[in-house]
Coordinates of C-alpha atoms in Angstrom, one line a residue:
X1 CA 105.1 43.4 134.1
X2 CA 101.5 43.3 133.2
X3 CA 98.5 44.2 135.3
X4 CA 94.9 43.3 134.7
X5 CA 92.3 46.0 135.2
X6 CA 88.5 46.2 135.0
X7 CA 87.2 46.2 131.4
X8 CA 85.4 49.4 130.0
X9 CA 82.2 50.3 131.7
X10 CA 80.8 53.1 129.7
X11 CA 79.3 53.5 126.2
X12 CA 79.1 56.9 124.4
X13 CA 76.2 58.0 122.5
X14 CA 76.1 56.9 118.9
X15 CA 79.8 55.9 119.2
X16 CA 81.3 59.3 118.8
X17 CA 84.2 60.5 120.9
X18 CA 83.8 58.9 124.2
X19 CA 84.8 55.7 126.2
X20 CA 86.9 53.1 124.4
X21 CA 84.9 50.1 123.1
X22 CA 84.6 47.6 120.1
X23 CA 86.8 44.5 119.9
X24 CA 89.2 43.5 117.3
X25 CA 88.1 41.8 114.1
X26 CA 88.0 38.7 112.3
X27 CA 87.9 37.6 108.7
X28 CA 87.1 34.9 106.3
X29 CA 88.0 33.2 103.1
X30 CA 87.0 30.9 100.2
X31 CA 84.6 28.1 100.5
X32 CA 86.2 24.8 101.1
X33 CA 83.7 22.0 100.6
X34 CA 82.7 19.4 103.1
X35 CA 83.7 19.4 106.7
X36 CA 86.4 17.3 108.0
X37 CA 85.6 14.0 109.8
X38 CA 83.6 14.3 113.1
X39 CA 85.4 14.3 116.4
X40 CA 85.9 11.1 118.1
X41 CA 87.1 10.5 121.8
X42 CA 89.4 12.6 123.6
X43 CA 92.3 10.2 123.4
X44 CA 95.7 11.0 122.0
X45 CA 95.8 11.8 118.2
X46 CA 98.6 11.0 115.7
X47 CA 101.4 13.6 115.6
X48 CA 100.6 14.7 112.1
X49 CA 96.9 15.4 113.3
X50 CA 98.2 17.3 116.3
X51 CA 100.4 19.5 114.1
X52 CA 97.4 20.2 111.8
X53 CA 95.3 21.2 114.8
X54 CA 98.0 23.5 116.1
X55 CA 98.6 25.1 112.6
X56 CA 95.0 25.7 111.8
X57 CA 94.4 27.2 115.1
X58 CA 97.4 29.5 114.7
X59 CA 96.2 30.8 111.4
X60 CA 92.7 31.5 112.6
X61 CA 94.4 33.6 115.3
X62 CA 95.8 35.8 112.5
X63 CA 92.4 35.8 110.8
X64 CA 90.4 36.9 113.9
X65 CA 93.0 38.8 116.0
X66 CA 93.7 35.8 118.0
X67 CA 90.9 33.3 117.1
X68 CA 93.2 30.3 117.5
X69 CA 90.7 28.2 119.2
X70 CA 88.6 27.8 116.1
X71 CA 91.2 25.5 114.5
X72 CA 89.7 22.2 115.5
X73 CA 88.9 20.8 112.1
X74 CA 87.9 17.5 113.4
X75 CA 85.1 18.7 115.6
X76 CA 82.1 18.8 113.5
X77 CA 79.9 20.2 116.3
X78 CA 81.8 23.5 116.1
X79 CA 80.1 24.1 112.8
X80 CA 76.8 24.5 114.6
X81 CA 78.3 27.2 116.8
X82 CA 79.1 29.5 113.8
X83 CA 76.4 32.0 113.0
X84 CA 75.9 33.0 109.4
X85 CA 74.1 36.0 107.7
X86 CA 73.9 37.2 104.2
X87 CA 77.1 38.7 102.6
X88 CA 75.7 41.8 101.0
X89 CA 72.3 43.5 101.8
X90 CA 72.8 46.3 99.3
X91 CA 71.9 46.7 95.6
X92 CA 75.5 47.8 94.6
X93 CA 77.0 44.6 93.4
X94 CA 80.6 45.4 92.5
X95 CA 82.0 43.1 89.9
X96 CA 84.6 40.6 90.9
X97 CA 88.1 41.5 89.8
X98 CA 89.4 40.1 86.6
X99 CA 91.9 37.1 87.0
X100 CA 95.5 37.7 86.3
X101 CA 97.5 35.9 83.7
X102 CA 97.7 32.8 85.8
X103 CA 94.0 32.8 86.5
X104 CA 94.3 33.9 90.1
X105 CA 92.1 36.5 91.7
X106 CA 92.5 38.6 94.8
X107 CA 90.5 38.0 97.9
X108 CA 88.9 40.7 100.0
X109 CA 87.6 40.0 103.6
X110 CA 85.9 42.5 105.7
X111 CA 86.7 42.1 109.5
X112 CA 84.1 43.4 111.9
X113 CA 84.4 43.9 115.6
X114 CA 80.8 44.1 117.1
X115 CA 80.2 45.9 120.4
X116 CA 77.1 43.7 121.0
X117 CA 76.0 43.4 124.6
X118 CA 73.7 40.5 123.6
X119 CA 74.9 38.0 126.2
X120 CA 75.8 38.1 129.8
X121 CA 79.5 37.6 129.2
X122 CA 79.5 40.2 126.4
X123 CA 77.7 42.7 128.7
X124 CA 80.1 42.1 131.5
X125 CA 83.1 42.6 129.2
X126 CA 81.6 45.6 127.5
X127 CA 80.3 47.3 130.5
X128 CA 77.3 49.7 130.2
X129 CA 74.5 47.6 131.6
X130 CA 71.8 50.0 130.3
X131 CA 72.9 49.0 126.7
X132 CA 72.2 45.3 127.2
X133 CA 70.4 44.0 124.1
X134 CA 70.7 47.4 122.2
X135 CA 71.4 47.6 118.5
X136 CA 75.1 46.6 118.0
X137 CA 77.6 49.0 116.3
X138 CA 80.5 48.0 114.0
X139 CA 83.1 49.7 116.0
X140 CA 86.0 48.0 114.3
X141 CA 86.2 47.6 110.6
X142 CA 89.2 46.3 108.6
X143 CA 89.4 45.3 105.1
X144 CA 92.0 42.5 104.4
X145 CA 93.1 42.2 100.8
X146 CA 95.1 39.1 99.8
X147 CA 96.8 39.6 96.5
X148 CA 96.0 37.4 93.5
X149 CA 99.4 35.8 93.6
X150 CA 99.2 35.3 97.4
X151 CA 102.6 37.0 97.9
X152 CA 101.3 40.0 99.9
X153 CA 98.6 41.2 102.2
X154 CA 97.1 44.7 102.7
X155 CA 94.9 45.8 105.6
X156 CA 92.9 49.1 105.6
X157 CA 91.2 50.1 108.9
X158 CA 88.3 52.6 108.8
X159 CA 87.8 54.8 111.9
X160 CA 84.4 54.0 113.5
X161 CA 83.3 57.6 113.3
X162 CA 83.9 58.1 109.5
X163 CA 81.0 59.8 107.8
X164 CA 79.7 57.7 104.8
X165 CA 76.5 57.3 103.0
X166 CA 74.9 54.0 104.2
X167 CA 73.0 52.5 101.2
X168 CA 69.6 51.0 101.3
X169 CA 69.7 47.5 102.7
X170 CA 67.2 44.7 102.5
X171 CA 67.1 41.8 105.0
X172 CA 66.6 38.7 102.8
X173 CA 65.0 36.7 105.6
X174 CA 62.0 38.9 106.3
X175 CA 62.2 41.5 103.6
X176 CA 62.7 44.4 106.0
X177 CA 64.0 47.4 104.1
X178 CA 66.4 49.7 105.8
X179 CA 66.4 53.1 103.9
X180 CA 69.6 54.7 102.9
X181 CA 70.9 57.2 105.4
X182 CA 69.7 60.8 105.0
X183 CA 73.1 62.4 104.3
X184 CA 76.2 60.9 105.9
X185 CA 76.2 58.9 109.0
X186 CA 79.0 57.3 111.1
X187 CA 80.1 54.1 109.5
X188 CA 79.7 52.0 112.6
X189 CA 75.9 52.5 112.5
X190 CA 75.8 50.3 109.3
X191 CA 75.6 47.2 111.5
X192 CA 72.2 48.3 112.7
X193 CA 70.8 48.5 109.1
X194 CA 70.1 44.7 108.9
X195 CA 73.4 43.3 110.0
X196 CA 76.9 42.8 108.7
X197 CA 75.8 42.6 105.1
X198 CA 74.9 46.2 105.2
X199 CA 78.4 47.1 106.4
X200 CA 79.8 45.2 103.5
X201 CA 77.3 47.1 101.3
X202 CA 78.6 50.3 102.8
X203 CA 82.2 49.5 102.1
X204 CA 81.5 48.5 98.5
X205 CA 79.6 51.7 98.0
X206 CA 82.5 53.8 99.3
X207 CA 85.5 52.0 97.9
X208 CA 84.3 50.1 94.7
X209 CA 86.2 47.1 96.0
X210 CA 84.5 43.8 95.6
X211 CA 84.3 42.1 99.0
X212 CA 84.2 38.3 99.0
X213 CA 83.6 37.5 102.7
X214 CA 83.1 39.0 106.2
X215 CA 83.7 37.7 109.6
X216 CA 82.4 39.5 112.8
X217 CA 83.5 38.8 116.3
X218 CA 82.2 40.0 119.7
X219 CA 83.9 40.9 123.0
X220 CA 83.8 37.3 124.4
X221 CA 85.4 36.0 121.2
X222 CA 88.3 38.3 121.5
X223 CA 89.1 37.3 125.1
X224 CA 88.8 33.6 124.3
X225 CA 90.9 33.9 121.2
X226 CA 93.6 35.9 122.9
X227 CA 93.9 33.3 125.6
X228 CA 94.7 30.7 123.1
X229 CA 98.1 32.1 121.9
X230 CA 99.3 32.5 125.4
X231 CA 99.9 36.3 125.1
X232 CA 100.9 38.8 122.4
X233 CA 103.8 41.2 123.0
X234 CA 102.9 44.9 122.9
X235 CA 104.8 48.0 123.7
X236 CA 104.1 51.4 125.4
X237 CA 106.7 54.2 125.7
X238 CA 105.6 55.0 129.3
X239 CA 103.5 53.7 132.1
X240 CA 99.7 53.9 131.0
X241 CA 96.5 53.7 132.8
X242 CA 93.6 54.2 130.3
X243 CA 91.1 55.8 132.9
X244 CA 90.3 59.5 133.4
X245 CA 88.5 61.3 136.2
X246 CA 85.1 60.7 134.6
X247 CA 85.6 56.9 134.3
X248 CA 86.5 57.1 130.5
X249 CA 88.9 54.5 129.3
X250 CA 89.5 50.8 128.8
X251 CA 91.1 50.2 132.1
X252 CA 94.3 49.1 130.4
X253 CA 97.2 49.4 132.9
X254 CA 100.8 48.7 131.8
X255 CA 104.3 49.7 132.7
X256 CA 106.7 51.1 130.2
X257 CA 108.2 48.5 127.8
X258 CA 107.1 45.4 126.0
X259 CA 104.7 43.0 127.7
X260 CA 102.6 40.0 126.5
X261 CA 98.7 40.7 126.9
X262 CA 96.0 38.0 126.7
X263 CA 92.4 37.6 127.8
X264 CA 90.6 40.7 129.1
X265 CA 93.9 42.6 128.9
X266 CA 94.3 42.0 125.2
X267 CA 90.6 43.2 124.8
X268 CA 91.5 46.4 126.8
X269 CA 94.6 46.9 124.5
X270 CA 92.5 46.6 121.4
X271 CA 89.7 48.9 122.7
X272 CA 92.1 51.6 124.2
X273 CA 91.6 55.1 122.9
X274 CA 92.1 57.2 126.0
X275 CA 95.9 57.2 126.8
X276 CA 97.2 56.4 123.2
X277 CA 98.7 59.4 121.4
X278 CA 95.9 61.9 120.7
X279 CA 93.1 59.9 122.2
X280 CA 91.5 59.3 118.8
X281 CA 90.2 56.3 116.9
X282 CA 93.2 56.8 114.6
X283 CA 95.7 55.9 117.5
X284 CA 93.5 52.9 118.4
X285 CA 93.7 51.6 115.0
X286 CA 97.5 51.8 115.2
X287 CA 97.4 49.9 118.4
X288 CA 95.3 47.2 116.8
X289 CA 97.8 47.1 113.8
X290 CA 100.7 46.6 116.2
X291 CA 98.7 43.8 118.0
X292 CA 97.9 41.9 114.7
X293 CA 101.5 42.1 113.4
X294 CA 102.9 41.0 116.7
X295 CA 100.5 38.0 116.8
X296 CA 101.5 36.9 113.3
X297 CA 105.2 36.9 114.4
X298 CA 104.3 35.2 117.6
X299 CA 102.5 32.4 115.9
X300 CA 105.3 31.8 113.5
X301 CA 108.0 31.7 116.2
X302 CA 106.4 29.8 118.9
X303 CA 104.4 26.6 119.3
X304 CA 102.1 27.6 122.1
X305 CA 99.0 25.8 121.0
X306 CA 99.7 22.3 122.2
X307 CA 97.0 21.6 124.9
X308 CA 94.1 19.8 123.3
X309 CA 91.9 20.1 126.3
X310 CA 92.4 23.8 126.5
X311 CA 92.1 24.4 122.8
X312 CA 88.8 22.4 122.8
X313 CA 87.2 24.8 125.2
X314 CA 88.5 27.8 123.5
X315 CA 87.3 26.5 120.2
X316 CA 83.7 26.3 121.6
X317 CA 84.0 30.0 122.8
X318 CA 85.6 31.2 119.6
X319 CA 83.1 29.7 117.2
X320 CA 80.2 30.8 119.4
X321 CA 81.5 34.3 119.0
X322 CA 81.7 34.2 115.1
X323 CA 79.3 35.5 112.6
X324 CA 80.2 34.8 109.0
X325 CA 78.7 34.8 105.5
X326 CA 77.5 31.5 104.0
X327 CA 80.9 31.0 102.3
X328 CA 82.6 30.6 105.5
X329 CA 80.1 28.8 107.7
X330 CA 82.2 25.7 108.6
X331 CA 85.6 25.3 110.1
X332 CA 86.8 23.4 107.0
X333 CA 86.1 26.6 104.9
X334 CA 88.0 28.7 107.4
X335 CA 90.9 26.3 107.2
X336 CA 90.9 26.6 103.5
X337 CA 91.3 30.3 103.9
X338 CA 94.1 29.7 106.4
X339 CA 96.0 27.8 103.8
X340 CA 95.9 30.9 101.5
X341 CA 96.9 33.4 104.3
X342 CA 99.9 31.2 105.4
X343 CA 101.5 31.9 102.1
X344 CA 102.3 35.5 103.1
X345 CA 105.4 36.4 105.1
X346 CA 105.1 39.0 107.8
X347 CA 107.4 41.4 105.9
X348 CA 104.9 41.4 103.0
X349 CA 102.0 42.4 105.2
X350 CA 101.1 46.1 105.3
X351 CA 98.6 47.7 107.8
X352 CA 97.1 51.1 107.0
X353 CA 94.6 53.4 108.1
X354 CA 92.2 55.0 105.8
X355 CA 93.5 58.6 105.1
X356 CA 90.9 61.0 106.5
X357 CA 90.4 64.6 107.8
X358 CA 88.3 66.0 110.6
X359 CA 84.8 67.2 110.1
X360 CA 83.9 68.6 113.5
X361 CA 84.3 65.7 115.9
X362 CA 84.0 63.1 113.0
X363 CA 86.3 62.2 110.0
X364 CA 85.7 61.8 106.3
X365 CA 87.8 60.1 103.6
X366 CA 90.3 62.2 101.7
X367 CA 91.6 62.1 98.1
X368 CA 94.5 59.9 99.4
X369 CA 91.8 57.4 100.6
X370 CA 90.6 57.1 97.1
X371 CA 94.1 56.5 96.0
X372 CA 94.4 53.7 98.6
X373 CA 91.2 52.1 97.4
X374 CA 92.5 52.2 93.9
X375 CA 95.7 50.4 94.7
X376 CA 93.6 47.6 96.4
X377 CA 91.2 47.6 93.4
X378 CA 94.2 47.0 91.1
X379 CA 95.8 44.6 93.4
X380 CA 99.0 46.8 93.8
X381 CA 101.0 45.9 96.9
X382 CA 101.1 48.6 99.4
X383 CA 104.7 47.8 100.5
X384 CA 105.9 48.9 97.1
X385 CA 107.6 45.7 96.3
X386 CA 105.7 44.5 93.2
X387 CA 108.1 43.8 90.5
X388 CA 105.9 45.7 88.2
X389 CA 102.3 47.0 88.5
X390 CA 99.9 44.4 87.0
X391 CA 98.3 45.6 83.8
X392 CA 94.6 46.3 84.6
X393 CA 92.2 44.5 82.3
X394 CA 88.9 46.2 82.2
X395 CA 85.7 44.1 82.0
X396 CA 83.2 45.4 79.5
X397 CA 80.3 47.2 81.1
X398 CA 77.0 45.3 81.8
X399 CA 75.2 47.7 79.4
X400 CA 76.8 49.0 76.2
X401 CA 76.9 52.7 75.6
X402 CA 74.3 54.7 73.8
X403 CA 75.0 56.6 70.7
X404 CA 77.1 59.7 71.5
X405 CA 74.4 62.0 70.6
X406 CA 72.0 60.3 73.0
X407 CA 74.3 60.5 76.0
X408 CA 73.4 63.2 78.4
X409 CA 76.5 64.7 80.2
X410 CA 76.7 67.3 82.8
X411 CA 80.0 69.0 83.1
X412 CA 81.1 70.4 86.3
X413 CA 83.9 72.8 87.2
X414 CA 86.1 71.2 89.9
X415 CA 89.2 73.2 89.4
X416 CA 89.3 75.2 92.7
X417 CA 92.2 74.3 95.0
X418 CA 93.3 75.3 98.5
X419 CA 95.7 77.9 96.8
X420 CA 93.8 78.8 93.5
X421 CA 90.5 80.1 92.7
X422 CA 88.5 78.0 90.2
X423 CA 89.4 78.5 86.5
X424 CA 86.8 80.5 85.0
X425 CA 84.5 78.9 82.2
X426 CA 86.0 75.5 82.4
X427 CA 82.6 73.8 82.5
X428 CA 81.5 75.6 79.4
X429 CA 84.7 75.1 77.5
X430 CA 84.8 71.3 78.1
X431 CA 81.1 71.0 77.5
X432 CA 81.6 72.7 74.1
X433 CA 84.4 70.3 73.4
X434 CA 82.2 67.4 73.9
X435 CA 79.5 68.7 71.6
X436 CA 82.2 69.2 68.9
X437 CA 82.9 65.4 69.4
X438 CA 79.2 64.6 68.9
X439 CA 78.0 64.5 72.5
X440 CA 75.3 67.1 71.8
X441 CA 73.6 66.3 75.1
X442 CA 76.5 67.8 77.0
X443 CA 75.6 70.8 79.2
X444 CA 77.6 73.0 81.6
X445 CA 76.7 73.2 85.4
X446 CA 76.7 76.9 86.2
X447 CA 76.4 76.4 90.0
X448 CA 79.4 76.7 92.3
X449 CA 82.7 75.2 91.5
X450 CA 84.0 72.1 93.3
X451 CA 87.4 71.2 94.4
X452 CA 88.7 68.0 92.8
X453 CA 92.3 67.1 92.4
X454 CA 91.8 64.8 89.4
X455 CA 89.4 65.0 86.6
X456 CA 86.9 62.1 86.6
X457 CA 83.7 60.9 85.0
X458 CA 81.0 59.7 87.5
X459 CA 77.8 57.6 87.0
X460 CA 75.2 56.6 89.4
X461 CA 74.1 53.1 88.3
X462 CA 75.4 50.2 86.3
X463 CA 73.2 50.8 83.3
X464 CA 75.2 54.1 82.7
X465 CA 78.6 52.7 83.1
X466 CA 79.1 52.2 79.4
X467 CA 78.0 55.8 78.7
X468 CA 80.5 57.1 81.3
X469 CA 83.3 55.1 79.8
X470 CA 82.5 56.3 76.4
X471 CA 82.7 59.9 77.5
X472 CA 86.1 59.2 79.1
X473 CA 87.4 57.6 76.1
X474 CA 86.5 60.4 73.8
X475 CA 88.5 62.8 76.0
X476 CA 91.5 60.6 76.9
X477 CA 90.5 60.2 80.5
X478 CA 92.0 56.9 81.9
X479 CA 89.5 54.2 82.9
X480 CA 90.5 54.3 86.5
X481 CA 89.1 57.8 86.7
X482 CA 85.6 56.5 85.8
X483 CA 83.8 56.0 89.0
X484 CA 80.4 55.0 90.2
X485 CA 79.0 57.5 92.6
X486 CA 75.6 58.0 94.5
X487 CA 76.4 61.7 94.5
X488 CA 75.4 62.2 90.8
X489 CA 72.1 61.6 89.2
X490 CA 73.5 61.0 85.6
X491 CA 76.7 60.9 83.7
X492 CA 78.8 63.7 85.2
X493 CA 82.3 65.0 84.1
X494 CA 84.0 66.7 86.8
X495 CA 86.9 68.9 85.4
X496 CA 89.5 68.7 88.0
X497 CA 92.6 70.9 89.1
X498 CA 94.7 68.8 86.7
X499 CA 92.9 70.3 83.7
X500 CA 92.6 74.0 84.4
X501 CA 93.3 75.1 80.8
X502 CA 93.3 73.8 77.3
X503 CA 91.1 71.5 75.3
X504 CA 93.2 68.4 75.5
X505 CA 93.4 66.4 78.7
X506 CA 96.8 65.0 79.7
X507 CA 96.5 62.3 82.3
X508 CA 99.0 62.9 85.2
X509 CA 101.6 60.3 85.6
X510 CA 100.5 57.4 87.7
X511 CA 101.6 57.3 91.3
X512 CA 101.2 53.8 92.7
X513 CA 103.0 54.5 96.1
X514 CA 101.0 54.2 99.3
X515 CA 100.1 57.6 100.7
X516 CA 102.1 58.8 103.7
X517 CA 98.7 59.7 105.3
X518 CA 97.9 55.9 105.4
X519 CA 100.3 55.5 108.3
X520 CA 101.6 52.2 106.9
X521 CA 103.0 49.7 109.4
X522 CA 105.0 46.6 108.0
X523 CA 104.2 43.3 109.5
X524 CA 107.8 42.5 110.4
X525 CA 108.3 45.8 112.3
X526 CA 108.9 44.5 115.8
X527 CA 110.2 47.9 117.1
X528 CA 106.9 49.6 117.0
X529 CA 105.7 51.2 120.3
X530 CA 102.6 53.1 121.2
X531 CA 103.1 56.7 122.5
X532 CA 101.4 57.3 125.8
X533 CA 99.6 60.5 126.6
X534 CA 101.3 62.1 129.6
X535 CA 97.8 62.8 131.1
X536 CA 97.4 58.9 131.3
X537 CA 100.6 57.9 132.9
X538 CA 101.3 56.9 136.4

């Protein structure tokens, strides 16, 4: 049994803990050339064309958490509905991954759910009339990674209240410069720094992952897209009504068990925070993962997209709700992406949430998050089913290294742990070791000790990457421990807890398993069920 309820009506200040909001996301793919032929009359089409329309609609539903209506390749006018913006507004241009032995490269798409109240329909669905026309927030962010060989897919969700450094972003249309955030800010605010291209820049700055495309969808798009598939089964372990005494909540009302949700009720499910588990964005991300996995299975098992008239109307609404980068600005290009995604079976799809820890009422990435990012950068399947980890091939840096004696290196003691005090004198010992090896510009930082699990070499800009790699190579530090970071002003060696003594660095054994803290959910898991907070049952 399902029951529709009123959509969310409140909006919390700066999107911290508060009312549920933010729709599900979408994504994009490789450019695909010219559009298909223009639409003709509304008469019957050949069976093959009907099957093509059904399949393309189904795959777009996976891309956009239900965007099945955008699959009408033969309706040229839909292209005019799709809005486009620049892919990356930042200065940090992460290099594309190196092709594998077969010449294939991974594909990374950032899915953004905007809370924009920029139309009457979006305002009605999102509630909060006083926020009509205000700066939208990227309240849902998911990175979809499609492996180079197209055998597996990994998804990483980032909670909207994650504290990150938003880089300087420049609007290419009017030249407006949005300064970098002063300190850390909530990641959902990145959308207000020039648009989705700044959200892309923020992700690249944090993760070091090259992002190929983005797709952003709003409230109205989620509702229209969810209608297209005729309902997606979701499960709760008790009766739930997401509404408290102060009016907080999405309004979702369901009885215990598994029920198909669509339309506004699907939007409520995707936005629900109050009532799921601990009431956090982390619980909401798990509910979104469950929905996406269920939709994939539903689309593979059922042919629900067979009414051309209904699909035509849904296609109009869906494409009007999309904003994409120029590489995805036609339905033909979206269809090309669908051909790539359809190669992945549900059992090879892994949904995760970025590992994090609380900082007051917000969260920040942990060391496990960096490990998860590394696995994606190196195209290692998060389900652990790769036959063997692909051998990483490092691209040469943009600028070669300077002579050893001309490289300035600051050495920092990062050996403190939760259980151990910092190892005394490590910065001085290692800087002395570097001097012996010819790096006469090495100096020891005598400030307070840091807490770093693994030794790393960091550099602030592309022109110093060669120098950083040279320092790492001289000490036997693996290339994947050389990182670009805005937290340093020059080449900086952080001596971690894995090198508390001695003058020879021994790299720890590689661990390529997905961290437990990522809360991985397999795409074929049809037994998942959201736990309901007893305070929100009925």
